[in-house]
Each structure stands twice: as C-alpha cells, then as structure tokens.
MMTF fields as JSON, N, C-alpha, C and O atoms, coordinates in Angstrom:
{
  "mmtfVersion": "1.0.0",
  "mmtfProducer": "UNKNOWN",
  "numBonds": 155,
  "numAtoms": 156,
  "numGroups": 39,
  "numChains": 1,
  "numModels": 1,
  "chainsPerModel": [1],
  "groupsPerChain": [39],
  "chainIdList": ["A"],
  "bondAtomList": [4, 2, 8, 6, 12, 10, 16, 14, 20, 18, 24, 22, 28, 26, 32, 30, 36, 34, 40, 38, 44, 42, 48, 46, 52, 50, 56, 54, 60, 58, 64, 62, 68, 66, 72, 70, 76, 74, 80, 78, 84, 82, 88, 86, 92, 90, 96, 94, 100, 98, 104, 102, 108, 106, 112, 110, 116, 114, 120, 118, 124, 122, 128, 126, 132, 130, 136, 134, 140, 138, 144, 142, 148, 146, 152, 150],
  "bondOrderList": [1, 1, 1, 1, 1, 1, 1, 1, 1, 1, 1, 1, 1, 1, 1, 1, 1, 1, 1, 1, 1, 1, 1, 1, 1, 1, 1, 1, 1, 1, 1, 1, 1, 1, 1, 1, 1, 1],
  "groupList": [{"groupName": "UNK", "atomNameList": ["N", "CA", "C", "O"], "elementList": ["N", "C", "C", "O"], "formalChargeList": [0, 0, 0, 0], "bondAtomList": [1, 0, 2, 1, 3, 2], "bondOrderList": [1, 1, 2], "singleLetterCode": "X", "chemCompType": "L-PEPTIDE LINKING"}],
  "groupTypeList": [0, 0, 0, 0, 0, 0, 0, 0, 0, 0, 0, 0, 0, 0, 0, 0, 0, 0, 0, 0, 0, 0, 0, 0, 0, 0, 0, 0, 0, 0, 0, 0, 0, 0, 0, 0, 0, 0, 0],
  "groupIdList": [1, 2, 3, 4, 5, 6, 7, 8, 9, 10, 11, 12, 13, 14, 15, 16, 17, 18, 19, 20, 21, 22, 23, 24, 25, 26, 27, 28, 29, 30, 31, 32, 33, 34, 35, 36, 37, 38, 39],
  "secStructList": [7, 4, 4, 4, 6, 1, 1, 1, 7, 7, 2, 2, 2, 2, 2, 2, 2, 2, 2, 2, 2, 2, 2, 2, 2, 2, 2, 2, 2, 6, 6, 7, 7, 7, 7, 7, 1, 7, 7],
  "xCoordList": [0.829, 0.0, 0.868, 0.358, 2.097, 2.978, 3.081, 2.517, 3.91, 4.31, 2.719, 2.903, 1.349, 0.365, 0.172, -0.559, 0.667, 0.259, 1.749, 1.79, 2.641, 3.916, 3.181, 2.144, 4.319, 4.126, 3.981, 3.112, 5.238, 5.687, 4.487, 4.894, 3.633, 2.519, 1.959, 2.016, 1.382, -0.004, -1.242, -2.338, -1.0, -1.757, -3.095, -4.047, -3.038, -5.163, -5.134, -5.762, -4.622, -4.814, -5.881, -7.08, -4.689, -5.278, -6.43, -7.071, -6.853, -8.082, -8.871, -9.871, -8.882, -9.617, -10.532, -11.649, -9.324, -9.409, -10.478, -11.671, -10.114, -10.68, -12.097, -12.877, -12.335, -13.924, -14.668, -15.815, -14.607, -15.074, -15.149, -16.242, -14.222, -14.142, -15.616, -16.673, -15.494, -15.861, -17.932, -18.966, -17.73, -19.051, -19.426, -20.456, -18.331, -19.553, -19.851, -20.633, -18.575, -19.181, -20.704, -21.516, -20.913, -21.7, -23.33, -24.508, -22.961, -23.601, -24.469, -25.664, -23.071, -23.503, -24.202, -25.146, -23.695, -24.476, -25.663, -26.268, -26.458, -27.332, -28.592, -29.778, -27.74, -28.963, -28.726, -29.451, -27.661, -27.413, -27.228, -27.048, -27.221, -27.277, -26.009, -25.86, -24.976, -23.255, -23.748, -24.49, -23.456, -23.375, -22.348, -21.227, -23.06, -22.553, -20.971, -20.616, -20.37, -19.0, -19.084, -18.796, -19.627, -19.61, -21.366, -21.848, -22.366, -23.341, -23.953, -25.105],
  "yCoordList": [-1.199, 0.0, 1.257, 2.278, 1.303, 2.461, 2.768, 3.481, 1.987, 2.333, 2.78, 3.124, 2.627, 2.941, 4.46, 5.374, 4.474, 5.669, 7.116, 8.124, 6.647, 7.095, 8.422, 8.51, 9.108, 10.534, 10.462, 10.979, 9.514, 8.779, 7.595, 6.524, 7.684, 6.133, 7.081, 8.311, 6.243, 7.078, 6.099, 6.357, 4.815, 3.599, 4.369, 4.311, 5.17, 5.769, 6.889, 7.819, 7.19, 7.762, 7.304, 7.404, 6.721, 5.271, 4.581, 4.151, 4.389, 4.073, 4.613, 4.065, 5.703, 7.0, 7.564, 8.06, 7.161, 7.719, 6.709, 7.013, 5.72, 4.302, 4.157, 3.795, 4.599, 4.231, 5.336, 5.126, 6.951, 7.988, 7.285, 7.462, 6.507, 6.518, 5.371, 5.615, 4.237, 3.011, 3.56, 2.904, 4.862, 5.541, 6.196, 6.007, 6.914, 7.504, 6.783, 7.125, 5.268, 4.419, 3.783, 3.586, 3.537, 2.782, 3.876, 3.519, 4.719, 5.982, 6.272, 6.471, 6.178, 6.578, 4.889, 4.823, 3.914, 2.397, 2.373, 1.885, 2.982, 3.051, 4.13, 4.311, 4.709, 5.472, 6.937, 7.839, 7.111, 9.019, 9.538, 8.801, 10.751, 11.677, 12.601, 13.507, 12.186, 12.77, 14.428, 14.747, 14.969, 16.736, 17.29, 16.811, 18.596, 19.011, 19.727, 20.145, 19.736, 20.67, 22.237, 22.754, 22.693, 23.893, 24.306, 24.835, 24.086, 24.401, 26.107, 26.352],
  "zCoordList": [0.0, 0.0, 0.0, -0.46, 0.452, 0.823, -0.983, -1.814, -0.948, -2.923, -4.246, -5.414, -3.588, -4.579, -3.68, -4.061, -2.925, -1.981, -1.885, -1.18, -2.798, -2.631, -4.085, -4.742, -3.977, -4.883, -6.14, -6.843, -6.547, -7.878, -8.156, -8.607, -8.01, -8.322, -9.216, -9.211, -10.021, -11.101, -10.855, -11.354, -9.961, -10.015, -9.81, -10.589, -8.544, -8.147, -9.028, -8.523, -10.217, -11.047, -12.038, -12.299, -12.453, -13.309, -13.137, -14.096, -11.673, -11.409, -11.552, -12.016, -11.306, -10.725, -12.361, -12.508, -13.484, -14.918, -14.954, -14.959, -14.976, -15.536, -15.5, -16.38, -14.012, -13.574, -14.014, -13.621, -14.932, -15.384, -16.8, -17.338, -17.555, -19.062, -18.784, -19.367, -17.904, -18.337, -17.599, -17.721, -16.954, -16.506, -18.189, -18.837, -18.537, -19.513, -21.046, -21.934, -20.941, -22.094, -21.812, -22.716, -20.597, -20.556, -20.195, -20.231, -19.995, -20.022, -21.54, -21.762, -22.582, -24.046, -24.547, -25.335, -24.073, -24.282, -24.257, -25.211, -22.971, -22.222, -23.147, -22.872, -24.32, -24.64, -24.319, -24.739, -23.546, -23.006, -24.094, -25.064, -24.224, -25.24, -25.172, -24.352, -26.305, -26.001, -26.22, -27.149, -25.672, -25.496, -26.837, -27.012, -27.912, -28.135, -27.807, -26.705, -28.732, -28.331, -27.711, -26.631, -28.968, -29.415, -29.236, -30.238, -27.984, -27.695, -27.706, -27.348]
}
C-alpha cells in the first residue's frame, strides 16, 4: 500500500481515470445523449 500511496505512483490515477471513461461508455451504451462541443 505504501508504494500505490507514494508521490511517484499514477496507479489511483489510473483508477480514478478508468472508472469515469468506463461511466460515460456505458452511459452513451445506455442510450445518453453525447453533449454538443460547441453548444
């Protein structure tokens, strides 16, 4: 735990990224409606 918790880790990064990408695939799966860019 010291070394995922150390300065130099990107590991709860990585997680952190992971569980937003794999929220808004399944988000846009689901039927959501992707948001204009340029609204």
């Amino acid at each position: 735990a010291d070394m995922a918790d150390s300065a130099k880790s990107v590991i709860l990064k990585q997680v952190k990224n992971g569980i937003a990408i794999r929220m808004a695939v399944l988000y846009l799966l689901l039927g959501g409606k992707e948001r204009e860019a340029f609204a």
